[in-house]
């Protein structure tokens, strides 16, 4: 669980307690967030758990996800909306452009400040002080010996934190003329922690919108236990790799064919390494892939990118794979893969290329290898 997950855990509790909001003042709310064995512990009032809870409520309040109405805390209508689906909001935050120094400082603060514990779950924020900034940016601590050193101190201990504060990425406590005591905001945490997630989610949304094309194949599940499953997987990958078309090529795993909605997370035991082993055994030349299981909405999906390398064209099946032999003695049967056969995608179907397609694929491969 990261700190944004912890923030949304608190939001979930406030949503659950929306009809009990008049009993959620500063005194009572810890008993709603934490179990009794925590709130009744000696020293709970000064504990990281209790102080972190108020850090979190303040973080959420600053972006209008929660509010304190007179005395009591409650989730806002905006908070309810973001709790149900945060993607658009996170994407908006993550679209902000930071330069390399701003990004370095944000990542430093987000690495050093947020603390999350389990059993029970709680989070709190530590201040990032000047000495950590000096160390990270390799800056000599004050007093400055030259005007150049003075300018560097001004930049990293005042100007840069102030700029990120104005953009609502950091909170700052000024000490001895320097902007230190840095802590992240909700926006700053989202920008760092959820940036990859929002970018991936946007990509998947765009692919789902167009559904299956020459470059994109959706699968409900992928299994690699039987000869039939291995042959089907290799055939689909060969089709994506071989077909001549523009754009990147993907197999997205975890979507129902009929509803076009998420079905279930992919099997975590099927890794890129396992896929590569089967492709090395069944494709010639070997088709290179990148595979990862990514967060999408409230679940996970598999994103497999097929890398098309023109110098390897045309990709072919490496061997025959018989998928329904009639008996152990009679090995003749339907072939899931045929040795030296080329497969391409026509729309959402994987099949043999036409004569013209085959000629063009062979020509493209020879050009890429410098043979013609």
mmCIF file of C-alpha atoms in Angstrom:
data_model
loop_
_atom_site.group_PDB
_atom_site.id
_atom_site.type_symbol
_atom_site.label_atom_id
_atom_site.label_comp_id
_atom_site.label_asym_id
_atom_site.label_seq_id
_atom_site.Cartn_x
_atom_site.Cartn_y
_atom_site.Cartn_z
ATOM 1 C CA UNK A 1 0.000 0.000 0.000
ATOM 2 C CA UNK A 2 1.383 3.409 -0.969
ATOM 3 C CA UNK A 3 0.369 6.699 0.656
ATOM 4 C CA UNK A 4 -2.299 7.479 -1.940
ATOM 5 C CA UNK A 5 -3.802 4.038 -1.309
ATOM 6 C CA UNK A 6 -3.841 4.903 2.400
ATOM 7 C CA UNK A 7 -5.540 8.234 1.628
ATOM 8 C CA UNK A 8 -8.265 6.425 -0.318
ATOM 9 C CA UNK A 9 -8.581 3.900 2.504
ATOM 10 C CA UNK A 10 -9.514 6.844 4.746
ATOM 11 C CA UNK A 11 -11.890 8.144 2.060
ATOM 12 C CA UNK A 12 -13.553 4.729 1.958
ATOM 13 C CA UNK A 13 -14.124 4.838 5.696
ATOM 14 C CA UNK A 14 -15.640 8.334 5.512
ATOM 15 C CA UNK A 15 -17.909 7.176 2.681
ATOM 16 C CA UNK A 16 -18.994 4.215 4.778
ATOM 17 C CA UNK A 17 -19.686 6.537 7.717
ATOM 18 C CA UNK A 18 -21.548 9.203 5.700
ATOM 19 C CA UNK A 19 -24.757 8.687 7.681
ATOM 20 C CA UNK A 20 -22.799 8.934 10.935
ATOM 21 C CA UNK A 21 -20.975 12.164 10.085
ATOM 22 C CA UNK A 22 -22.159 14.098 13.129
ATOM 23 C CA UNK A 23 -20.019 11.827 15.317
ATOM 24 C CA UNK A 24 -16.763 12.379 13.431
ATOM 25 C CA UNK A 25 -15.117 15.232 15.283
ATOM 26 C CA UNK A 26 -11.392 15.243 16.102
ATOM 27 C CA UNK A 27 -12.008 13.315 19.305
ATOM 28 C CA UNK A 28 -14.157 10.539 17.818
ATOM 29 C CA UNK A 29 -12.728 10.024 14.346
ATOM 30 C CA UNK A 30 -9.702 7.933 15.456
ATOM 31 C CA UNK A 31 -12.084 5.255 16.727
ATOM 32 C CA UNK A 32 -13.620 5.078 13.250
ATOM 33 C CA UNK A 33 -10.265 4.914 11.424
ATOM 34 C CA UNK A 34 -8.500 2.494 13.810
ATOM 35 C CA UNK A 35 -9.486 -0.603 15.815
ATOM 36 C CA UNK A 36 -9.866 -0.374 19.605
ATOM 37 C CA UNK A 37 -6.598 -2.157 20.307
ATOM 38 C CA UNK A 38 -4.805 0.783 18.680
ATOM 39 C CA UNK A 39 -6.797 3.724 20.056
ATOM 40 C CA UNK A 40 -6.658 2.310 23.579
ATOM 41 C CA UNK A 41 -2.904 1.821 23.568
ATOM 42 C CA UNK A 42 -0.827 3.934 25.929
ATOM 43 C CA UNK A 43 0.580 6.943 24.085
ATOM 44 C CA UNK A 44 -1.863 6.771 21.176
ATOM 45 C CA UNK A 45 -2.578 10.515 21.437
ATOM 46 C CA UNK A 46 1.042 11.329 20.500
ATOM 47 C CA UNK A 47 1.500 8.375 18.150
ATOM 48 C CA UNK A 48 2.421 8.430 14.473
ATOM 49 C CA UNK A 49 -0.884 6.716 13.724
ATOM 50 C CA UNK A 50 -3.011 9.504 15.210
ATOM 51 C CA UNK A 51 -0.865 12.363 13.933
ATOM 52 C CA UNK A 52 -0.670 10.715 10.506
ATOM 53 C CA UNK A 53 -4.441 10.451 10.386
ATOM 54 C CA UNK A 54 -4.704 14.229 10.704
ATOM 55 C CA UNK A 55 -1.920 14.656 8.111
ATOM 56 C CA UNK A 56 -4.047 12.566 5.768
ATOM 57 C CA UNK A 57 -7.283 14.414 6.494
ATOM 58 C CA UNK A 58 -5.518 17.723 5.863
ATOM 59 C CA UNK A 59 -4.051 16.372 2.604
ATOM 60 C CA UNK A 60 -7.530 15.315 1.454
ATOM 61 C CA UNK A 61 -9.121 18.545 2.664
ATOM 62 C CA UNK A 62 -6.675 20.640 0.628
ATOM 63 C CA UNK A 63 -8.029 19.081 -2.589
ATOM 64 C CA UNK A 64 -11.680 19.179 -1.450
ATOM 65 C CA UNK A 65 -12.037 15.415 -1.112
ATOM 66 C CA UNK A 66 -13.047 15.808 2.543
ATOM 67 C CA UNK A 67 -14.216 18.751 4.611
ATOM 68 C CA UNK A 68 -14.697 19.661 8.223
ATOM 69 C CA UNK A 69 -18.225 20.976 8.676
ATOM 70 C CA UNK A 70 -18.187 22.995 11.902
ATOM 71 C CA UNK A 71 -16.652 20.210 14.014
ATOM 72 C CA UNK A 72 -17.082 16.992 12.061
ATOM 73 C CA UNK A 73 -15.175 15.411 9.180
ATOM 74 C CA UNK A 74 -17.036 14.140 6.117
ATOM 75 C CA UNK A 75 -16.418 13.123 2.549
ATOM 76 C CA UNK A 76 -17.430 15.715 -0.053
ATOM 77 C CA UNK A 77 -19.452 15.039 -3.225
ATOM 78 C CA UNK A 78 -16.204 15.521 -5.156
ATOM 79 C CA UNK A 79 -14.469 13.049 -2.855
ATOM 80 C CA UNK A 80 -17.237 10.511 -3.495
ATOM 81 C CA UNK A 81 -16.766 10.964 -7.237
ATOM 82 C CA UNK A 82 -12.985 10.538 -7.074
ATOM 83 C CA UNK A 83 -13.292 7.546 -4.770
ATOM 84 C CA UNK A 84 -15.518 5.818 -7.353
ATOM 85 C CA UNK A 85 -13.180 6.560 -10.276
ATOM 86 C CA UNK A 86 -10.014 8.640 -9.801
ATOM 87 C CA UNK A 87 -8.506 8.106 -13.266
ATOM 88 C CA UNK A 88 -9.568 11.367 -14.960
ATOM 89 C CA UNK A 89 -8.540 13.438 -11.937
ATOM 90 C CA UNK A 90 -5.209 11.659 -11.578
ATOM 91 C CA UNK A 91 -4.571 11.971 -15.305
ATOM 92 C CA UNK A 92 -5.155 15.731 -15.090
ATOM 93 C CA UNK A 93 -2.650 15.995 -12.237
ATOM 94 C CA UNK A 94 -0.111 13.777 -14.007
ATOM 95 C CA UNK A 95 -0.306 15.847 -17.189
ATOM 96 C CA UNK A 96 1.622 18.626 -15.394
ATOM 97 C CA UNK A 97 5.125 18.974 -16.812
ATOM 98 C CA UNK A 98 8.068 19.299 -14.401
ATOM 99 C CA UNK A 99 11.674 19.934 -15.345
ATOM 100 C CA UNK A 100 14.376 17.499 -14.221
ATOM 101 C CA UNK A 101 15.300 19.420 -11.042
ATOM 102 C CA UNK A 102 11.664 19.820 -10.000
ATOM 103 C CA UNK A 103 11.083 16.122 -10.616
ATOM 104 C CA UNK A 104 14.184 15.176 -8.619
ATOM 105 C CA UNK A 105 13.020 17.213 -5.628
ATOM 106 C CA UNK A 106 9.468 15.811 -5.803
ATOM 107 C CA UNK A 107 10.799 12.258 -5.919
ATOM 108 C CA UNK A 108 13.152 12.967 -3.006
ATOM 109 C CA UNK A 109 10.318 14.283 -0.842
ATOM 110 C CA UNK A 110 7.984 11.448 -1.853
ATOM 111 C CA UNK A 111 10.670 8.900 -1.023
ATOM 112 C CA UNK A 112 11.656 10.335 2.368
ATOM 113 C CA UNK A 113 8.406 11.802 3.711
ATOM 114 C CA UNK A 114 5.506 9.290 3.378
ATOM 115 C CA UNK A 115 5.532 6.373 5.806
ATOM 116 C CA UNK A 116 2.989 3.547 5.654
ATOM 117 C CA UNK A 117 2.584 0.694 8.128
ATOM 118 C CA UNK A 118 0.477 -2.459 8.011
ATOM 119 C CA UNK A 119 -1.399 -4.382 10.729
ATOM 120 C CA UNK A 120 -2.948 -1.983 11.461
ATOM 121 C CA UNK A 121 -2.763 0.175 8.350
ATOM 122 C CA UNK A 122 -1.841 3.798 8.854
ATOM 123 C CA UNK A 123 0.354 6.438 7.265
ATOM 124 C CA UNK A 124 2.081 9.614 8.323
ATOM 125 C CA UNK A 125 4.374 12.239 6.825
ATOM 126 C CA UNK A 126 7.879 13.099 7.974
ATOM 127 C CA UNK A 127 9.454 16.454 7.165
ATOM 128 C CA UNK A 128 12.309 16.486 4.659
ATOM 129 C CA UNK A 129 14.914 18.880 5.998
ATOM 130 C CA UNK A 130 17.752 20.872 4.492
ATOM 131 C CA UNK A 131 20.485 18.295 5.175
ATOM 132 C CA UNK A 132 18.652 15.730 3.018
ATOM 133 C CA UNK A 133 18.407 18.247 0.183
ATOM 134 C CA UNK A 134 22.111 19.096 0.543
ATOM 135 C CA UNK A 135 22.988 15.404 0.346
ATOM 136 C CA UNK A 136 20.715 14.611 -2.591
ATOM 137 C CA UNK A 137 21.845 17.541 -4.758
ATOM 138 C CA UNK A 138 25.454 17.365 -3.515
ATOM 139 C CA UNK A 139 25.369 20.913 -2.179
ATOM 140 C CA UNK A 140 27.748 22.341 0.391
ATOM 141 C CA UNK A 141 25.758 23.363 3.504
ATOM 142 C CA UNK A 142 25.792 26.999 4.650
ATOM 143 C CA UNK A 143 27.518 29.295 5.256
ATOM 144 C CA UNK A 144 28.241 29.852 1.561
ATOM 145 C CA UNK A 145 31.876 30.635 0.772
ATOM 146 C CA UNK A 146 31.281 32.174 -2.647
ATOM 147 C CA UNK A 147 28.537 33.977 -4.544
ATOM 148 C CA UNK A 148 28.115 30.850 -6.676
ATOM 149 C CA UNK A 149 27.491 28.708 -3.589
ATOM 150 C CA UNK A 150 25.045 31.327 -2.324
ATOM 151 C CA UNK A 151 23.124 31.145 -5.603
ATOM 152 C CA UNK A 152 22.989 27.354 -5.425
ATOM 153 C CA UNK A 153 21.645 27.441 -1.870
ATOM 154 C CA UNK A 154 19.076 30.031 -2.895
ATOM 155 C CA UNK A 155 17.951 27.848 -5.797
ATOM 156 C CA UNK A 156 17.602 24.516 -4.043
ATOM 157 C CA UNK A 157 16.643 25.540 -0.524
ATOM 158 C CA UNK A 158 14.338 28.430 -1.341
ATOM 159 C CA UNK A 159 13.382 28.982 -4.985
ATOM 160 C CA UNK A 160 12.743 25.381 -6.061
ATOM 161 C CA UNK A 161 10.624 24.416 -3.006
ATOM 162 C CA UNK A 162 8.727 27.719 -3.308
ATOM 163 C CA UNK A 163 7.968 27.071 -6.971
ATOM 164 C CA UNK A 164 6.637 23.589 -6.209
ATOM 165 C CA UNK A 165 4.635 24.960 -3.303
ATOM 166 C CA UNK A 166 2.966 27.484 -5.616
ATOM 167 C CA UNK A 167 2.084 24.624 -7.970
ATOM 168 C CA UNK A 168 0.560 22.696 -5.018
ATOM 169 C CA UNK A 169 3.102 19.866 -5.192
ATOM 170 C CA UNK A 170 4.738 20.529 -1.806
ATOM 171 C CA UNK A 171 4.025 22.080 1.559
ATOM 172 C CA UNK A 172 6.863 24.105 3.056
ATOM 173 C CA UNK A 173 7.843 25.207 6.540
ATOM 174 C CA UNK A 174 10.341 28.071 6.466
ATOM 175 C CA UNK A 175 13.237 27.710 8.903
ATOM 176 C CA UNK A 176 16.179 30.112 9.240
ATOM 177 C CA UNK A 177 15.326 31.747 5.929
ATOM 178 C CA UNK A 178 15.225 28.455 4.045
ATOM 179 C CA UNK A 179 12.234 26.574 2.685
ATOM 180 C CA UNK A 180 12.680 23.222 4.403
ATOM 181 C CA UNK A 181 10.395 20.992 6.414
ATOM 182 C CA UNK A 182 9.070 19.776 3.071
ATOM 183 C CA UNK A 183 6.092 17.422 2.820
ATOM 184 C CA UNK A 184 4.193 16.237 -0.246
ATOM 185 C CA UNK A 185 0.684 17.261 -1.166
ATOM 186 C CA UNK A 186 -1.949 14.919 -2.571
ATOM 187 C CA UNK A 187 -1.141 16.263 -6.053
ATOM 188 C CA UNK A 188 2.584 15.745 -5.566
ATOM 189 C CA UNK A 189 2.071 12.157 -4.440
ATOM 190 C CA UNK A 190 -0.293 11.360 -7.305
ATOM 191 C CA UNK A 191 2.095 12.870 -9.866
ATOM 192 C CA UNK A 192 4.899 10.598 -8.677
ATOM 193 C CA UNK A 193 3.118 7.427 -7.534
ATOM 194 C CA UNK A 194 0.240 7.173 -10.010
ATOM 195 C CA UNK A 195 1.757 8.708 -13.129
ATOM 196 C CA UNK A 196 2.574 5.380 -14.758
ATOM 197 C CA UNK A 197 -0.812 3.995 -13.747
ATOM 198 C CA UNK A 198 -2.745 6.856 -15.332
ATOM 199 C CA UNK A 199 -0.726 6.728 -18.548
ATOM 200 C CA UNK A 200 -1.258 2.965 -18.817
ATOM 201 C CA UNK A 201 -4.969 3.291 -18.035
ATOM 202 C CA UNK A 202 -5.387 5.920 -20.734
ATOM 203 C CA UNK A 203 -3.643 3.640 -23.236
ATOM 204 C CA UNK A 204 -5.889 0.689 -22.330
ATOM 205 C CA UNK A 205 -9.001 2.897 -22.570
ATOM 206 C CA UNK A 206 -7.993 3.964 -26.074
ATOM 207 C CA UNK A 207 -7.339 0.363 -27.140
ATOM 208 C CA UNK A 208 -10.675 -0.836 -25.722
ATOM 209 C CA UNK A 209 -12.480 1.939 -27.587
ATOM 210 C CA UNK A 210 -11.199 0.676 -30.954
ATOM 211 C CA UNK A 211 -11.210 -2.967 -29.793
ATOM 212 C CA UNK A 212 -9.554 -5.616 -31.956
ATOM 213 C CA UNK A 213 -7.637 -4.336 -34.958
ATOM 214 C CA UNK A 214 -4.719 -5.449 -37.089
ATOM 215 C CA UNK A 215 -2.398 -4.313 -34.297
ATOM 216 C CA UNK A 216 -4.395 -5.182 -31.175
ATOM 217 C CA UNK A 217 -5.658 -8.516 -29.878
ATOM 218 C CA UNK A 218 -7.748 -8.874 -26.697
ATOM 219 C CA UNK A 219 -7.784 -12.111 -24.723
ATOM 220 C CA UNK A 220 -10.029 -13.153 -21.868
ATOM 221 C CA UNK A 221 -7.300 -15.420 -20.517
ATOM 222 C CA UNK A 222 -3.979 -16.858 -21.627
ATOM 223 C CA UNK A 223 -2.923 -20.335 -20.512
ATOM 224 C CA UNK A 224 0.177 -22.201 -21.624
ATOM 225 C CA UNK A 225 -0.416 -25.706 -20.307
ATOM 226 C CA UNK A 226 -1.497 -27.711 -23.357
ATOM 227 C CA UNK A 227 -0.090 -27.980 -26.884
ATOM 228 C CA UNK A 228 -3.227 -26.307 -28.189
ATOM 229 C CA UNK A 229 -2.838 -23.337 -25.839
ATOM 230 C CA UNK A 230 0.862 -22.927 -26.664
ATOM 231 C CA UNK A 231 0.211 -23.159 -30.411
ATOM 232 C CA UNK A 232 -2.632 -20.635 -30.271
ATOM 233 C CA UNK A 233 -0.505 -18.207 -28.277
ATOM 234 C CA UNK A 234 2.447 -18.491 -30.676
ATOM 235 C CA UNK A 235 0.183 -18.174 -33.730
ATOM 236 C CA UNK A 236 -1.407 -14.976 -32.381
ATOM 237 C CA UNK A 237 2.003 -13.480 -31.581
ATOM 238 C CA UNK A 238 3.319 -14.395 -35.032
ATOM 239 C CA UNK A 239 0.323 -12.665 -36.599
ATOM 240 C CA UNK A 240 0.900 -9.477 -34.639
ATOM 241 C CA UNK A 241 4.638 -9.483 -35.347
ATOM 242 C CA UNK A 242 4.440 -10.223 -39.069
ATOM 243 C CA UNK A 243 1.567 -8.075 -40.323
ATOM 244 C CA UNK A 244 2.690 -4.900 -42.081
ATOM 245 C CA UNK A 245 0.919 -1.926 -40.501
ATOM 246 C CA UNK A 246 1.827 1.216 -38.595
ATOM 247 C CA UNK A 247 1.724 1.608 -34.826
ATOM 248 C CA UNK A 248 2.627 -0.517 -31.846
ATOM 249 C CA UNK A 249 1.279 -4.051 -31.427
ATOM 250 C CA UNK A 250 -0.418 -5.307 -28.292
ATOM 251 C CA UNK A 251 -2.126 -8.328 -26.816
ATOM 252 C CA UNK A 252 -4.222 -7.203 -23.850
ATOM 253 C CA UNK A 253 -5.150 -9.980 -21.425
ATOM 254 C CA UNK A 254 -8.096 -9.939 -19.032
ATOM 255 C CA UNK A 255 -11.052 -8.616 -21.092
ATOM 256 C CA UNK A 256 -14.249 -10.460 -21.956
ATOM 257 C CA UNK A 257 -14.780 -10.758 -25.723
ATOM 258 C CA UNK A 258 -18.513 -10.089 -25.581
ATOM 259 C CA UNK A 259 -18.862 -7.381 -22.943
ATOM 260 C CA UNK A 260 -15.484 -5.724 -23.642
ATOM 261 C CA UNK A 261 -15.119 -5.293 -19.896
ATOM 262 C CA UNK A 262 -12.485 -6.551 -17.482
ATOM 263 C CA UNK A 263 -12.976 -10.234 -16.792
ATOM 264 C CA UNK A 264 -10.279 -11.101 -14.261
ATOM 265 C CA UNK A 265 -6.607 -10.378 -13.579
ATOM 266 C CA UNK A 266 -4.238 -12.521 -15.672
ATOM 267 C CA UNK A 267 -2.447 -15.527 -14.200
ATOM 268 C CA UNK A 268 0.534 -14.059 -12.285
ATOM 269 C CA UNK A 269 2.463 -17.305 -12.815
ATOM 270 C CA UNK A 270 2.664 -16.672 -16.562
ATOM 271 C CA UNK A 271 5.592 -14.287 -16.760
ATOM 272 C CA UNK A 272 7.471 -12.705 -19.634
ATOM 273 C CA UNK A 273 10.227 -15.281 -19.153
ATOM 274 C CA UNK A 274 7.782 -18.178 -19.550
ATOM 275 C CA UNK A 275 6.213 -16.593 -22.635
ATOM 276 C CA UNK A 276 9.666 -16.071 -24.135
ATOM 277 C CA UNK A 277 10.572 -19.718 -23.564
ATOM 278 C CA UNK A 278 7.530 -20.870 -25.535
ATOM 279 C CA UNK A 279 8.135 -18.364 -28.318
ATOM 280 C CA UNK A 280 11.770 -19.471 -28.583
ATOM 281 C CA UNK A 281 10.521 -23.024 -29.033
ATOM 282 C CA UNK A 282 7.767 -22.204 -31.543
ATOM 283 C CA UNK A 283 8.774 -19.128 -33.596
ATOM 284 C CA UNK A 284 11.593 -18.580 -36.054
ATOM 285 C CA UNK A 285 13.171 -16.078 -35.771
ATOM 286 C CA UNK A 286 12.230 -15.552 -32.136
ATOM 287 C CA UNK A 287 9.593 -12.849 -31.630
ATOM 288 C CA UNK A 288 10.651 -10.367 -28.954
ATOM 289 C CA UNK A 289 8.013 -9.180 -26.501
ATOM 290 C CA UNK A 290 7.546 -7.005 -23.429
ATOM 291 C CA UNK A 291 5.001 -8.213 -20.904
ATOM 292 C CA UNK A 292 3.794 -6.810 -17.607
ATOM 293 C CA UNK A 293 0.735 -6.968 -15.420
ATOM 294 C CA UNK A 294 -0.492 -3.416 -14.872
ATOM 295 C CA UNK A 295 -3.089 -1.671 -12.721
ATOM 296 C CA UNK A 296 -6.249 -0.788 -14.596
ATOM 297 C CA UNK A 297 -9.281 0.781 -12.929
ATOM 298 C CA UNK A 298 -9.846 -1.359 -9.838
ATOM 299 C CA UNK A 299 -8.195 -4.519 -11.140
ATOM 300 C CA UNK A 300 -5.178 -5.622 -13.186
ATOM 301 C CA UNK A 301 -4.716 -6.580 -16.822
ATOM 302 C CA UNK A 302 -1.865 -8.022 -18.831
ATOM 303 C CA UNK A 303 -0.180 -5.784 -21.412
ATOM 304 C CA UNK A 304 1.934 -7.700 -23.901
ATOM 305 C CA UNK A 305 3.726 -5.623 -26.526
ATOM 306 C CA UNK A 306 4.985 -7.454 -29.617
ATOM 307 C CA UNK A 307 8.178 -6.025 -31.107
ATOM 308 C CA UNK A 308 8.242 -6.159 -34.900
ATOM 309 C CA UNK A 309 11.799 -6.227 -36.285
ATOM 310 C CA UNK A 310 11.745 -5.893 -40.107
ATOM 311 C CA UNK A 311 15.155 -7.563 -40.522
ATOM 312 C CA UNK A 312 13.607 -10.782 -39.154
ATOM 313 C CA UNK A 313 10.751 -10.885 -41.671
ATOM 314 C CA UNK A 314 8.963 -13.016 -42.469
ATOM 315 C CA UNK A 315 8.465 -14.633 -39.057
ATOM 316 C CA UNK A 316 7.504 -18.302 -39.305
ATOM 317 C CA UNK A 317 6.360 -21.181 -37.131
ATOM 318 C CA UNK A 318 9.371 -23.199 -36.035
ATOM 319 C CA UNK A 319 7.703 -26.609 -35.971
ATOM 320 C CA UNK A 320 4.479 -28.510 -36.453
ATOM 321 C CA UNK A 321 2.265 -28.649 -33.376
ATOM 322 C CA UNK A 322 -0.413 -31.372 -33.530
ATOM 323 C CA UNK A 323 -3.271 -30.376 -31.250
ATOM 324 C CA UNK A 324 -5.774 -33.226 -31.680
ATOM 325 C CA UNK A 325 -3.976 -36.448 -32.639
ATOM 326 C CA UNK A 326 -6.495 -39.321 -32.782
ATOM 327 C CA UNK A 327 -4.309 -41.713 -30.790
ATOM 328 C CA UNK A 328 -0.786 -42.286 -29.543
ATOM 329 C CA UNK A 329 -0.090 -44.510 -32.559
ATOM 330 C CA UNK A 330 -1.755 -42.213 -35.082
ATOM 331 C CA UNK A 331 -0.062 -38.871 -34.656
ATOM 332 C CA UNK A 332 -1.743 -37.327 -37.670
ATOM 333 C CA UNK A 333 -4.230 -34.675 -36.753
ATOM 334 C CA UNK A 334 -5.085 -31.004 -36.922
ATOM 335 C CA UNK A 335 -2.115 -28.690 -36.681
ATOM 336 C CA UNK A 336 -2.191 -25.722 -34.367
ATOM 337 C CA UNK A 337 1.024 -24.569 -36.012
ATOM 338 C CA UNK A 338 2.597 -25.643 -39.296
ATOM 339 C CA UNK A 339 6.361 -25.610 -39.678
ATOM 340 C CA UNK A 340 7.655 -22.697 -41.812
ATOM 341 C CA UNK A 341 4.170 -21.246 -42.186
ATOM 342 C CA UNK A 342 3.700 -17.474 -42.022
ATOM 343 C CA UNK A 343 0.729 -15.953 -40.190
ATOM 344 C CA UNK A 344 -0.714 -12.445 -40.476
ATOM 345 C CA UNK A 345 -3.697 -10.597 -39.069
ATOM 346 C CA UNK A 346 -6.587 -9.608 -41.292
ATOM 347 C CA UNK A 347 -8.633 -7.386 -39.040
ATOM 348 C CA UNK A 348 -9.112 -9.455 -35.871
ATOM 349 C CA UNK A 349 -8.383 -12.834 -37.526
ATOM 350 C CA UNK A 350 -5.012 -14.582 -37.753
ATOM 351 C CA UNK A 351 -4.510 -16.515 -40.995
ATOM 352 C CA UNK A 352 -2.193 -17.099 -43.952
ATOM 353 C CA UNK A 353 -1.055 -14.118 -46.035
ATOM 354 C CA UNK A 354 -2.072 -13.661 -49.634
ATOM 355 C CA UNK A 355 0.559 -14.155 -52.335
ATOM 356 C CA UNK A 356 1.001 -10.407 -52.698
ATOM 357 C CA UNK A 357 1.319 -9.949 -48.912
ATOM 358 C CA UNK A 358 3.928 -12.724 -48.781
ATOM 359 C CA UNK A 359 5.960 -11.166 -51.580
ATOM 360 C CA UNK A 360 5.907 -7.789 -49.840
ATOM 361 C CA UNK A 361 6.924 -9.287 -46.490
ATOM 362 C CA UNK A 362 9.864 -11.098 -48.052
ATOM 363 C CA UNK A 363 10.897 -7.935 -49.879
ATOM 364 C CA UNK A 364 10.646 -5.866 -46.690
ATOM 365 C CA UNK A 365 12.839 -8.353 -44.839
ATOM 366 C CA UNK A 366 15.491 -8.353 -47.578
ATOM 367 C CA UNK A 367 15.545 -4.545 -47.642
ATOM 368 C CA UNK A 368 15.949 -4.419 -43.850
ATOM 369 C CA UNK A 369 18.825 -6.926 -43.987
ATOM 370 C CA UNK A 370 20.499 -5.041 -46.850
ATOM 371 C CA UNK A 371 20.144 -7.956 -49.257
ATOM 372 C CA UNK A 372 18.551 -5.831 -51.980
#
